Amino acid sequence: MDGDSTTTDASQLGITGEYMASSHYVLQSQDDDGEESLNDHEDGGIKENFREQDIYLPIANVARIMKSAVPQTGKIAKDAKECVQECVSEFISFITSEASERCHQEKRKTINGEDILFAMSTLGFDMYVEPLKLYLQKFREAMKGEKGMPGVSVGESLGEELADDTFRIITADGQQQNVMVYTTSYQQIPAVQQIQFS
Amino acid sequence: MKMSGNAAARDNQTPHSKVISLPISRVKLIMKSSPDVCFINQDALFLTTKATELFVQNLALSSFNNGSGKGTNTLSYSDLANIAEETETFHFLTDILPKKILARDYLKSMEQMQEEDDDL
């Protein structure tokens, strides 16, 4: 590769596949300095750099939910999964900032459930509101069985025993391993453990 | 251990719809990255997490159905980009879902722009 910054060689432009974003002219180009060091290589850097604004939910979880929604025989392209992962963060931020604004207007510091529901219906997601209220009700009923606030405890809890009447959401949101255990148990229903690796 | 959003019935073996399958702490992290957010109560966190699940299902299914007319049976990036443009609820995604163009078309238009500059 020469020092000229223009090139029409797709592989040198770091374009995987044939597509790239247009109006924003997003190109993942390689370093064009004369001395290119492999350590400074920025190819694919967007996903590798962990910036605060790029916090995503684990792609395995997202992909699983997508699969549960589309027909059995349907397939999902890899870049579609990655893209939905980003859309999810966007969605969460979208709802949160709307809810937060309302809190501010009412001089409150804590975003509560009502704020979230209100934000959803303001932003065009009012079809979620009723189902969410039902889920919340079930969530609260289950929590009543627990003495005190169950809260969310972070830590490895794979081997832990749970009494039938207790309800806990346990997340072991580790580092690269990202082992998560979600366990709920309602009064008539025995504990179900879901272990997800992503 | 499959996740079924449909089974709302209280089945002894699989109360899937009650289980949250997204990491709450990560959702909280994303929420906290919004400016001016102070505290988030438990209900709000739960609702946001659950809503996110619904959102993913909604987005995936809408996009899939929107694109399935082309007979590919695969949900692709362009299905998502299209739905963001066509459906008002998903308009907020248009910035992060730009429609993609072929590299050669882009380069061609760049060359044309270059030629126009040269002509001036």
PDB file of C-alpha atoms in Angstrom:
ATOM      1  CA  MET A   1       0.000   0.000   0.000  1.00  0.00           C
ATOM      2  CA  ASP A   2       1.418   3.344  -0.978  1.00  0.00           C
ATOM      3  CA  GLY A   3       1.196   6.588   0.905  1.00  0.00           C
ATOM      4  CA  ASP A   4      -1.496   8.001  -1.333  1.00  0.00           C
ATOM      5  CA  SER A   5      -4.665   8.442   0.625  1.00  0.00           C
ATOM      6  CA  THR A   6      -6.952   7.605  -2.225  1.00  0.00           C
ATOM      7  CA  THR A   7      -7.522   4.052  -3.145  1.00  0.00           C
ATOM      8  CA  THR A   8     -10.215   2.171  -4.866  1.00  0.00           C
ATOM      9  CA  ASP A   9      -9.179  -1.159  -3.568  1.00  0.00           C
ATOM     10  CA  ALA A  10     -12.045  -2.305  -1.402  1.00  0.00           C
ATOM     11  CA  SER A  11      -9.880  -4.447   0.796  1.00  0.00           C
ATOM     12  CA  GLN A  12      -7.607  -1.517   1.557  1.00  0.00           C
ATOM     13  CA  LEU A  13     -10.572   0.592   2.454  1.00  0.00           C
ATOM     14  CA  GLY A  14     -11.361  -2.006   5.032  1.00  0.00           C
ATOM     15  CA  ILE A  15     -14.757  -2.645   3.622  1.00  0.00           C
ATOM     16  CA  THR A  16     -16.023  -6.025   4.491  1.00  0.00           C
ATOM     17  CA  GLY A  17     -18.566  -7.147   2.011  1.00  0.00           C
ATOM     18  CA  GLU A  18     -19.821  -4.723  -0.528  1.00  0.00           C
ATOM     19  CA  TYR A  19     -21.790  -2.301   1.502  1.00  0.00           C
ATOM     20  CA  MET A  20     -21.122   0.742   3.557  1.00  0.00           C
ATOM     21  CA  ALA A  21     -23.234   3.510   4.947  1.00  0.00           C
ATOM     22  CA  SER A  22     -23.901   6.317   2.515  1.00  0.00           C
ATOM     23  CA  SER A  23     -25.108   9.691   3.677  1.00  0.00           C
ATOM     24  CA  HIS A  24     -22.810   9.684   6.656  1.00  0.00           C
ATOM     25  CA  TYR A  25     -19.936   8.553   4.504  1.00  0.00           C
ATOM     26  CA  VAL A  26     -18.818   6.122   7.093  1.00  0.00           C
ATOM     27  CA  LEU A  27     -15.764   4.339   5.906  1.00  0.00           C
ATOM     28  CA  GLN A  28     -13.643   2.134   8.037  1.00  0.00           C
ATOM     29  CA  SER A  29     -10.425   3.083   6.400  1.00  0.00           C
ATOM     30  CA  GLN A  30      -7.045   1.848   7.333  1.00  0.00           C
ATOM     31  CA  ASP A  31      -4.363   4.173   8.576  1.00  0.00           C
ATOM     32  CA  ASP A  32      -2.971   6.160   5.749  1.00  0.00           C
ATOM     33  CA  ASP A  33       0.225   7.244   7.414  1.00  0.00           C
ATOM     34  CA  GLY A  34       3.252   6.142   5.580  1.00  0.00           C
ATOM     35  CA  GLU A  35       4.262   3.944   8.458  1.00  0.00           C
ATOM     36  CA  GLU A  36       1.438   1.744   9.322  1.00  0.00           C
ATOM     37  CA  SER A  37       1.835  -0.207  12.457  1.00  0.00           C
ATOM     38  CA  LEU A  38      -0.366  -3.185  13.036  1.00  0.00           C
ATOM     39  CA  ASN A  39      -0.890  -2.122  16.603  1.00  0.00           C
ATOM     40  CA  ASP A  40      -2.606   1.039  15.507  1.00  0.00           C
ATOM     41  CA  HIS A  41      -4.866  -0.746  13.142  1.00  0.00           C
ATOM     42  CA  GLU A  42      -8.364   0.573  13.390  1.00  0.00           C
ATOM     43  CA  ASP A  43     -10.114  -2.003  11.361  1.00  0.00           C
ATOM     44  CA  GLY A  44     -13.298  -3.060  13.091  1.00  0.00           C
ATOM     45  CA  GLY A  45     -12.438  -0.665  15.886  1.00  0.00           C
ATOM     46  CA  ILE A  46     -15.940   0.591  16.319  1.00  0.00           C
ATOM     47  CA  LYS A  47     -17.044  -2.531  18.067  1.00  0.00           C
ATOM     48  CA  GLU A  48     -13.808  -3.038  19.935  1.00  0.00           C
ATOM     49  CA  ASN A  49     -13.503   0.345  21.587  1.00  0.00           C
ATOM     50  CA  PHE A  50     -15.629   0.412  24.671  1.00  0.00           C
ATOM     51  CA  ARG A  51     -16.883   3.946  24.866  1.00  0.00           C
ATOM     52  CA  GLU A  52     -19.540   4.929  27.321  1.00  0.00           C
ATOM     53  CA  GLN A  53     -22.015   5.639  24.590  1.00  0.00           C
ATOM     54  CA  ASP A  54     -21.492   2.233  23.071  1.00  0.00           C
ATOM     55  CA  ILE A  55     -22.816   0.055  25.826  1.00  0.00           C
ATOM     56  CA  TYR A  56     -24.813  -2.801  24.415  1.00  0.00           C
ATOM     57  CA  LEU A  57     -26.755  -5.747  25.683  1.00  0.00           C
ATOM     58  CA  PRO A  58     -25.100  -9.082  24.929  1.00  0.00           C
ATOM     59  CA  ILE A  59     -25.698 -10.133  21.379  1.00  0.00           C
ATOM     60  CA  ALA A  60     -26.591 -13.710  22.313  1.00  0.00           C
ATOM     61  CA  ASN A  61     -29.521 -12.543  24.403  1.00  0.00           C
ATOM     62  CA  VAL A  62     -30.679 -10.160  21.731  1.00  0.00           C
ATOM     63  CA  ALA A  63     -30.373 -12.794  19.026  1.00  0.00           C
ATOM     64  CA  ARG A  64     -32.337 -15.272  21.075  1.00  0.00           C
ATOM     65  CA  ILE A  65     -35.216 -12.886  21.507  1.00  0.00           C
ATOM     66  CA  MET A  66     -35.197 -12.090  17.798  1.00  0.00           C
ATOM     67  CA  LYS A  67     -35.333 -15.767  16.980  1.00  0.00           C
ATOM     68  CA  SER A  68     -38.279 -16.251  19.274  1.00  0.00           C
ATOM     69  CA  ALA A  69     -40.183 -13.591  17.360  1.00  0.00           C
ATOM     70  CA  VAL A  70     -39.630 -14.573  13.754  1.00  0.00           C
ATOM     71  CA  PRO A  71     -41.113 -17.726  12.270  1.00  0.00           C
ATOM     72  CA  GLN A  72     -39.322 -20.970  13.065  1.00  0.00           C
ATOM     73  CA  THR A  73     -37.887 -21.360   9.615  1.00  0.00           C
ATOM     74  CA  GLY A  74     -36.744 -17.769   9.352  1.00  0.00           C
ATOM     75  CA  LYS A  75     -33.091 -16.778   9.462  1.00  0.00           C
ATOM     76  CA  ILE A  76     -31.382 -13.700  10.758  1.00  0.00           C
ATOM     77  CA  ALA A  77     -28.328 -12.169   9.137  1.00  0.00           C
ATOM     78  CA  LYS A  78     -25.381 -11.497  11.382  1.00  0.00           C
ATOM     79  CA  ASP A  79     -25.282  -7.807  10.653  1.00  0.00           C
ATOM     80  CA  ALA A  80     -28.968  -7.615  11.455  1.00  0.00           C
ATOM     81  CA  LYS A  81     -28.301  -9.009  14.920  1.00  0.00           C
ATOM     82  CA  GLU A  82     -25.522  -6.519  15.541  1.00  0.00           C
ATOM     83  CA  CYS A  83     -27.703  -3.764  14.285  1.00  0.00           C
ATOM     84  CA  VAL A  84     -30.614  -4.655  16.564  1.00  0.00           C
ATOM     85  CA  GLN A  85     -28.142  -4.731  19.425  1.00  0.00           C
ATOM     86  CA  GLU A  86     -27.427  -1.077  18.718  1.00  0.00           C
ATOM     87  CA  CYS A  87     -31.101  -0.284  18.239  1.00  0.00           C
ATOM     88  CA  VAL A  88     -31.774  -1.696  21.672  1.00  0.00           C
ATOM     89  CA  SER A  89     -29.366   0.694  23.342  1.00  0.00           C
ATOM     90  CA  GLU A  90     -30.899   3.490  21.347  1.00  0.00           C
ATOM     91  CA  PHE A  91     -34.358   2.442  22.486  1.00  0.00           C
ATOM     92  CA  ILE A  92     -33.366   2.309  26.140  1.00  0.00           C
ATOM     93  CA  SER A  93     -31.773   5.740  25.921  1.00  0.00           C
ATOM     94  CA  PHE A  94     -34.769   7.094  24.052  1.00  0.00           C
ATOM     95  CA  ILE A  95     -37.221   5.979  26.723  1.00  0.00           C
ATOM     96  CA  THR A  96     -34.951   6.920  29.581  1.00  0.00           C
ATOM     97  CA  SER A  97     -34.305  10.451  28.457  1.00  0.00           C
ATOM     98  CA  GLU A  98     -38.009  11.079  27.964  1.00  0.00           C
ATOM     99  CA  ALA A  99     -38.785   9.679  31.422  1.00  0.00           C
ATOM    100  CA  SER A 100     -35.912  11.597  32.935  1.00  0.00           C
ATOM    101  CA  GLU A 101     -37.125  14.845  31.452  1.00  0.00           C
ATOM    102  CA  ARG A 102     -40.517  14.382  32.994  1.00  0.00           C
ATOM    103  CA  CYS A 103     -38.880  13.719  36.361  1.00  0.00           C
ATOM    104  CA  HIS A 104     -36.942  16.914  36.070  1.00  0.00           C
ATOM    105  CA  GLN A 105     -39.978  18.932  35.225  1.00  0.00           C
ATOM    106  CA  GLU A 106     -41.656  17.614  38.325  1.00  0.00           C
ATOM    107  CA  LYS A 107     -38.522  18.223  40.387  1.00  0.00           C
ATOM    108  CA  ARG A 108     -38.065  14.565  41.215  1.00  0.00           C
ATOM    109  CA  LYS A 109     -34.793  12.712  41.263  1.00  0.00           C
ATOM    110  CA  THR A 110     -35.940   9.170  40.902  1.00  0.00           C
ATOM    111  CA  ILE A 111     -37.367   7.713  37.737  1.00  0.00           C
ATOM    112  CA  ASN A 112     -40.219   5.442  38.675  1.00  0.00           C
ATOM    113  CA  GLY A 113     -42.396   2.950  36.844  1.00  0.00           C
ATOM    114  CA  GLU A 114     -45.022   5.500  35.942  1.00  0.00           C
ATOM    115  CA  ASP A 115     -42.437   7.691  34.249  1.00  0.00           C
ATOM    116  CA  ILE A 116     -41.334   4.812  32.098  1.00  0.00           C
ATOM    117  CA  LEU A 117     -44.862   3.872  31.118  1.00  0.00           C
ATOM    118  CA  PHE A 118     -45.717   7.454  30.372  1.00  0.00           C
ATOM    119  CA  ALA A 119     -42.609   7.848  28.246  1.00  0.00           C
ATOM    120  CA  MET A 120     -43.573   4.767  26.259  1.00  0.00           C
ATOM    121  CA  SER A 121     -46.980   5.976  25.464  1.00  0.00           C
ATOM    122  CA  THR A 122     -45.663   9.408  24.532  1.00  0.00           C
ATOM    123  CA  LEU A 123     -43.092   7.948  22.199  1.00  0.00           C
ATOM    124  CA  GLY A 124     -45.444   5.689  20.283  1.00  0.00           C
ATOM    125  CA  PHE A 125     -45.045   2.476  22.245  1.00  0.00           C
ATOM    126  CA  ASP A 126     -48.367   2.563  23.982  1.00  0.00           C
ATOM    127  CA  MET A 127     -49.131  -0.944  22.791  1.00  0.00           C
ATOM    128  CA  TYR A 128     -46.545  -2.119  25.308  1.00  0.00           C
ATOM    129  CA  VAL A 129     -48.108  -0.345  28.258  1.00  0.00           C
ATOM    130  CA  GLU A 130     -50.898  -2.769  29.134  1.00  0.00           C
ATOM    131  CA  PRO A 131     -48.816  -5.940  28.852  1.00  0.00           C
ATOM    132  CA  LEU A 132     -46.078  -4.258  30.869  1.00  0.00           C
ATOM    133  CA  LYS A 133     -48.502  -3.382  33.623  1.00  0.00           C
ATOM    134  CA  LEU A 134     -49.464  -7.031  33.856  1.00  0.00           C
ATOM    135  CA  TYR A 135     -45.863  -8.132  33.990  1.00  0.00           C
ATOM    136  CA  LEU A 136     -45.168  -5.586  36.671  1.00  0.00           C
ATOM    137  CA  GLN A 137     -48.086  -6.823  38.701  1.00  0.00           C
ATOM    138  CA  LYS A 138     -46.790 -10.380  38.552  1.00  0.00           C
ATOM    139  CA  PHE A 139     -43.325  -9.173  39.419  1.00  0.00           C
ATOM    140  CA  ARG A 140     -44.624  -7.362  42.488  1.00  0.00           C
ATOM    141  CA  GLU A 141     -46.751 -10.262  43.625  1.00  0.00           C
ATOM    142  CA  ALA A 142     -43.799 -12.525  43.468  1.00  0.00           C
ATOM    143  CA  MET A 143     -41.700 -10.088  45.427  1.00  0.00           C
ATOM    144  CA  LYS A 144     -44.238 -10.007  48.235  1.00  0.00           C
ATOM    145  CA  GLY A 145     -43.276 -13.521  49.138  1.00  0.00           C
ATOM    146  CA  GLU A 146     -39.781 -12.378  49.852  1.00  0.00           C
ATOM    147  CA  LYS A 147     -38.887 -10.935  53.237  1.00  0.00           C
ATOM    148  CA  GLY A 148     -37.582  -7.453  52.647  1.00  0.00           C
ATOM    149  CA  MET A 149     -36.348  -6.211  49.315  1.00  0.00           C
ATOM    150  CA  PRO A 150     -34.761  -8.879  47.215  1.00  0.00           C
ATOM    151  CA  GLY A 151     -32.867  -6.349  45.204  1.00  0.00           C
ATOM    152  CA  VAL A 152     -30.416  -7.347  42.585  1.00  0.00           C
ATOM    153  CA  SER A 153     -27.290  -8.990  43.803  1.00  0.00           C
ATOM    154  CA  VAL A 154     -24.334  -9.093  41.540  1.00  0.00           C
ATOM    155  CA  GLY A 155     -22.069 -12.017  41.843  1.00  0.00           C
ATOM    156  CA  GLU A 156     -21.485 -15.594  40.877  1.00  0.00           C
ATOM    157  CA  SER A 157     -24.439 -17.564  42.096  1.00  0.00           C
ATOM    158  CA  LEU A 158     -24.535 -20.655  40.026  1.00  0.00           C
ATOM    159  CA  GLY A 159     -24.728 -23.216  42.763  1.00  0.00           C
ATOM    160  CA  GLU A 160     -27.054 -21.333  45.030  1.00  0.00           C
ATOM    161  CA  GLU A 161     -30.117 -22.966  46.527  1.00  0.00           C
ATOM    162  CA  LEU A 162     -33.374 -21.110  46.335  1.00  0.00           C
ATOM    163  CA  ALA A 163     -36.403 -21.704  48.463  1.00  0.00           C
ATOM    164  CA  ASP A 164     -39.607 -22.217  46.554  1.00  0.00           C
ATOM    165  CA  ASP A 165     -41.280 -19.139  47.879  1.00  0.00           C
ATOM    166  CA  THR A 166     -38.500 -16.756  47.192  1.00  0.00           C
ATOM    167  CA  PHE A 167     -38.145 -14.574  44.198  1.00  0.00           C
ATOM    168  CA  ARG A 168     -34.848 -13.275  43.134  1.00  0.00           C
ATOM    169  CA  ILE A 169     -33.347 -11.937  40.018  1.00  0.00           C
ATOM    170  CA  ILE A 170     -29.730 -12.739  40.197  1.00  0.00           C
ATOM    171  CA  THR A 171     -27.375 -11.425  37.654  1.00  0.00           C
ATOM    172  CA  ALA A 172     -23.773 -12.345  37.558  1.00  0.00           C
ATOM    173  CA  ASP A 173     -22.763  -9.763  35.063  1.00  0.00           C
ATOM    174  CA  GLY A 174     -19.152 -10.637  34.885  1.00  0.00           C
ATOM    175  CA  GLN A 175     -16.448  -9.559  32.559  1.00  0.00           C
ATOM    176  CA  GLN A 176     -15.756 -11.294  29.325  1.00  0.00           C
ATOM    177  CA  GLN A 177     -17.407 -14.470  30.520  1.00  0.00           C
ATOM    178  CA  ASN A 178     -20.776 -12.828  30.980  1.00  0.00           C
ATOM    179  CA  VAL A 179     -22.346 -15.675  32.802  1.00  0.00           C
ATOM    180  CA  MET A 180     -25.868 -14.843  33.802  1.00  0.00           C
ATOM    181  CA  VAL A 181     -28.260 -16.770  35.925  1.00  0.00           C
ATOM    182  CA  TYR A 182     -31.867 -15.725  36.028  1.00  0.00           C
ATOM    183  CA  THR A 183     -34.037 -17.495  38.439  1.00  0.00           C
ATOM    184  CA  THR A 184     -37.583 -16.818  39.395  1.00  0.00           C
ATOM    185  CA  SER A 185     -39.886 -18.834  41.430  1.00  0.00           C
ATOM    186  CA  TYR A 186     -43.498 -18.114  42.036  1.00  0.00           C
ATOM    187  CA  GLN A 187     -45.564 -19.742  44.671  1.00  0.00           C
ATOM    188  CA  GLN A 188     -46.917 -22.628  42.675  1.00  0.00           C
ATOM    189  CA  ILE A 189     -44.096 -22.856  40.262  1.00  0.00           C
ATOM    190  CA  PRO A 190     -40.771 -24.447  41.040  1.00  0.00           C
ATOM    191  CA  ALA A 191     -37.615 -22.536  40.405  1.00  0.00           C
ATOM    192  CA  VAL A 192     -36.446 -22.380  36.857  1.00  0.00           C
ATOM    193  CA  GLN A 193     -32.863 -21.696  36.141  1.00  0.00           C
ATOM    194  CA  GLN A 194     -31.700 -20.207  32.954  1.00  0.00           C
ATOM    195  CA  ILE A 195     -28.036 -20.066  32.384  1.00  0.00           C
ATOM    196  CA  GLN A 196     -26.966 -17.922  29.535  1.00  0.00           C
ATOM    197  CA  PHE A 197     -23.514 -17.649  28.190  1.00  0.00           C
ATOM    198  CA  SER A 198     -22.671 -14.858  25.896  1.00  0.00           C
TER     199      SER A 198
ATOM    200  CA  MET B   1     -35.075 -24.021  28.028  1.00  0.00           C
ATOM    201  CA  LYS B   2     -36.520 -22.189  25.074  1.00  0.00           C
ATOM    202  CA  MET B   3     -38.029 -18.806  25.444  1.00  0.00           C
ATOM    203  CA  SER B   4     -41.575 -18.491  24.363  1.00  0.00           C
ATOM    204  CA  GLY B   5     -43.228 -15.137  24.608  1.00  0.00           C
ATOM    205  CA  ASN B   6     -46.597 -16.677  23.858  1.00  0.00           C
ATOM    206  CA  ALA B   7     -46.975 -19.003  26.781  1.00  0.00           C
ATOM    207  CA  ALA B   8     -48.436 -16.708  29.362  1.00  0.00           C
ATOM    208  CA  ALA B   9     -50.138 -19.620  31.055  1.00  0.00           C
ATOM    209  CA  ARG B  10     -48.852 -20.749  34.388  1.00  0.00           C
ATOM    210  CA  ASP B  11     -47.179 -23.865  33.292  1.00  0.00           C
ATOM    211  CA  ASN B  12     -45.397 -25.813  35.979  1.00  0.00           C
ATOM    212  CA  GLN B  13     -42.347 -26.451  33.892  1.00  0.00           C
ATOM    213  CA  THR B  14     -41.849 -23.269  31.946  1.00  0.00           C
ATOM    214  CA  PRO B  15     -42.971 -19.867  33.222  1.00  0.00           C
ATOM    215  CA  HIS B  16     -40.945 -18.295  30.443  1.00  0.00           C
ATOM    216  CA  SER B  17     -42.906 -15.140  30.075  1.00  0.00           C
ATOM    217  CA  LYS B  18     -42.180 -14.267  33.683  1.00  0.00           C
ATOM    218  CA  VAL B  19     -38.466 -14.583  33.333  1.00  0.00           C
ATOM    219  CA  ILE B  20     -36.445 -11.653  32.219  1.00  0.00           C
ATOM    220  CA  SER B  21     -33.818 -12.832  29.834  1.00  0.00           C
ATOM    221  CA  LEU B  22     -31.794  -9.668  29.568  1.00  0.00           C
ATOM    222  CA  PRO B  23     -29.150  -8.582  32.066  1.00  0.00           C
ATOM    223  CA  ILE B  24     -30.749  -5.959  34.254  1.00  0.00           C
ATOM    224  CA  SER B  25     -27.467  -4.487  35.392  1.00  0.00           C
ATOM    225  CA  ARG B  26     -26.460  -3.804  31.814  1.00  0.00           C
ATOM    226  CA  VAL B  27     -29.813  -2.159  31.108  1.00  0.00           C
ATOM    227  CA  LYS B  28     -29.216  -0.004  34.135  1.00  0.00           C
ATOM    228  CA  LEU B  29     -25.804   0.990  32.840  1.00  0.00           C
ATOM    229  CA  ILE B  30     -27.289   2.122  29.557  1.00  0.00           C
ATOM    230  CA  MET B  31     -30.016   4.069  31.323  1.00  0.00           C
ATOM    231  CA  LYS B  32     -27.468   5.779  33.524  1.00  0.00           C
ATOM    232  CA  SER B  33     -25.499   6.922  30.514  1.00  0.00           C
ATOM    233  CA  SER B  34     -28.355   9.275  29.645  1.00  0.00           C
ATOM    234  CA  PRO B  35     -27.658  12.814  30.760  1.00  0.00           C
ATOM    235  CA  ASP B  36     -29.277  14.045  33.969  1.00  0.00           C
ATOM    236  CA  VAL B  37     -30.430  10.668  35.154  1.00  0.00           C
ATOM    237  CA  CYS B  38     -30.138  10.411  38.914  1.00  0.00           C
ATOM    238  CA  PHE B  39     -31.898   7.403  40.383  1.00  0.00           C
ATOM    239  CA  ILE B  40     -33.889   4.639  38.854  1.00  0.00           C
ATOM    240  CA  ASN B  41     -36.279   2.685  40.974  1.00  0.00           C
ATOM    241  CA  GLN B  42     -36.781  -1.059  40.831  1.00  0.00           C
ATOM    242  CA  ASP B  43     -40.070  -0.904  38.938  1.00  0.00           C
ATOM    243  CA  ALA B  44     -38.642   1.407  36.318  1.00  0.00           C
ATOM    244  CA  LEU B  45     -35.691  -0.897  35.799  1.00  0.00           C
ATOM    245  CA  PHE B  46     -37.904  -3.931  35.466  1.00  0.00           C
ATOM    246  CA  LEU B  47     -40.290  -2.206  33.083  1.00  0.00           C
ATOM    247  CA  THR B  48     -37.499  -0.932  30.880  1.00  0.00           C
ATOM    248  CA  THR B  49     -35.909  -4.347  30.691  1.00  0.00           C
ATOM    249  CA  LYS B  50     -39.168  -6.039  29.876  1.00  0.00           C
ATOM    250  CA  ALA B  51     -40.086  -3.361  27.372  1.00  0.00           C
ATOM    251  CA  THR B  52     -36.766  -3.892  25.666  1.00  0.00           C
ATOM    252  CA  GLU B  53     -37.628  -7.527  25.134  1.00  0.00           C
ATOM    253  CA  LEU B  54     -40.938  -6.533  23.615  1.00  0.00           C
ATOM    254  CA  PHE B  55     -39.175  -3.999  21.456  1.00  0.00           C
ATOM    255  CA  VAL B  56     -36.734  -6.537  20.083  1.00  0.00           C
ATOM    256  CA  GLN B  57     -39.549  -8.913  19.219  1.00  0.00           C
ATOM    257  CA  ASN B  58     -41.564  -6.121  17.669  1.00  0.00           C
ATOM    258  CA  LEU B  59     -38.680  -4.793  15.597  1.00  0.00           C
ATOM    259  CA  ALA B  60     -37.563  -8.219  14.453  1.00  0.00           C
ATOM    260  CA  LEU B  61     -40.997  -9.394  13.446  1.00  0.00           C
ATOM    261  CA  SER B  62     -42.021  -6.160  11.722  1.00  0.00           C
ATOM    262  CA  SER B  63     -38.812  -6.052   9.749  1.00  0.00           C
ATOM    263  CA  PHE B  64     -39.044  -9.698   8.844  1.00  0.00           C
ATOM    264  CA  ASN B  65     -42.603  -9.375   7.605  1.00  0.00           C
ATOM    265  CA  ASN B  66     -41.792  -6.215   5.755  1.00  0.00           C
ATOM    266  CA  GLY B  67     -38.989  -7.863   3.878  1.00  0.00           C
ATOM    267  CA  SER B  68     -40.435 -11.308   3.396  1.00  0.00           C
ATOM    268  CA  GLY B  69     -42.208 -10.207   0.250  1.00  0.00           C
ATOM    269  CA  LYS B  70     -38.874 -10.573  -1.462  1.00  0.00           C
ATOM    270  CA  GLY B  71     -38.925 -14.237  -0.581  1.00  0.00           C
ATOM    271  CA  THR B  72     -35.599 -14.422   1.146  1.00  0.00           C
ATOM    272  CA  ASN B  73     -36.836 -15.693   4.505  1.00  0.00           C
ATOM    273  CA  THR B  74     -33.869 -13.991   6.073  1.00  0.00           C
ATOM    274  CA  LEU B  75     -33.996 -10.892   8.191  1.00  0.00           C
ATOM    275  CA  SER B  76     -31.332  -8.600   6.818  1.00  0.00           C
ATOM    276  CA  TYR B  77     -29.907  -5.211   7.681  1.00  0.00           C
ATOM    277  CA  SER B  78     -31.797  -3.556   4.863  1.00  0.00           C
ATOM    278  CA  ASP B  79     -35.100  -4.876   6.202  1.00  0.00           C
ATOM    279  CA  LEU B  80     -34.324  -3.035   9.403  1.00  0.00           C
ATOM    280  CA  ALA B  81     -33.295   0.141   7.611  1.00  0.00           C
ATOM    281  CA  ASN B  82     -36.491   0.062   5.592  1.00  0.00           C
ATOM    282  CA  ILE B  83     -38.773  -0.427   8.550  1.00  0.00           C
ATOM    283  CA  ALA B  84     -37.122   2.459  10.377  1.00  0.00           C
ATOM    284  CA  GLU B  85     -37.984   4.717   7.503  1.00  0.00           C
ATOM    285  CA  GLU B  86     -41.466   3.407   6.866  1.00  0.00           C
ATOM    286  CA  THR B  87     -42.839   3.003  10.359  1.00  0.00           C
ATOM    287  CA  GLU B  88     -43.292   6.045  12.503  1.00  0.00           C
ATOM    288  CA  THR B  89     -42.667   4.221  15.755  1.00  0.00           C
ATOM    289  CA  PHE B  90     -39.212   3.275  14.533  1.00  0.00           C
ATOM    290  CA  HIS B  91     -38.289   6.669  13.117  1.00  0.00           C
ATOM    291  CA  PHE B  92     -35.949   7.330  16.033  1.00  0.00           C
ATOM    292  CA  LEU B  93     -33.694   4.643  14.619  1.00  0.00           C
ATOM    293  CA  THR B  94     -33.079   6.251  11.240  1.00  0.00           C
ATOM    294  CA  ASP B  95     -29.841   7.884  12.329  1.00  0.00           C
ATOM    295  CA  ILE B  96     -28.272   4.631  13.345  1.00  0.00           C
ATOM    296  CA  LEU B  97     -29.733   2.675  10.459  1.00  0.00           C
ATOM    297  CA  PRO B  98     -28.516   4.506   7.395  1.00  0.00           C
ATOM    298  CA  LYS B  99     -29.362   2.829   4.165  1.00  0.00           C
ATOM    299  CA  LYS B 100     -26.329   1.287   2.685  1.00  0.00           C
ATOM    300  CA  ILE B 101     -25.065   1.703  -0.832  1.00  0.00           C
ATOM    301  CA  LEU B 102     -22.712  -0.402  -2.832  1.00  0.00           C
ATOM    302  CA  ALA B 103     -19.109   0.586  -2.478  1.00  0.00           C
ATOM    303  CA  ARG B 104     -18.681   0.988  -6.193  1.00  0.00           C
ATOM    304  CA  ASP B 105     -21.650   3.353  -6.417  1.00  0.00           C
ATOM    305  CA  TYR B 106     -20.218   5.444  -3.643  1.00  0.00           C
ATOM    306  CA  LEU B 107     -16.836   5.610  -5.259  1.00  0.00           C
ATOM    307  CA  LYS B 108     -18.391   6.501  -8.566  1.00  0.00           C
ATOM    308  CA  SER B 109     -20.248   9.402  -7.040  1.00  0.00           C
ATOM    309  CA  MET B 110     -17.068  10.530  -5.311  1.00  0.00           C
ATOM    310  CA  GLU B 111     -15.290  10.517  -8.650  1.00  0.00           C
ATOM    311  CA  GLN B 112     -18.063  12.539 -10.190  1.00  0.00           C
ATOM    312  CA  MET B 113     -17.806  15.090  -7.432  1.00  0.00           C
ATOM    313  CA  GLN B 114     -14.090  15.252  -8.032  1.00  0.00           C
ATOM    314  CA  GLU B 115     -14.640  15.875 -11.713  1.00  0.00           C
ATOM    315  CA  GLU B 116     -17.095  18.642 -10.984  1.00  0.00           C
ATOM    316  CA  ASP B 117     -14.568  20.296  -8.724  1.00  0.00           C
ATOM    317  CA  ASP B 118     -11.960  20.045 -11.438  1.00  0.00           C
ATOM    318  CA  ASP B 119     -14.258  21.700 -13.907  1.00  0.00           C
ATOM    319  CA  LEU B 120     -14.739  24.774 -11.769  1.00  0.00           C
TER     320      LEU B 120
END
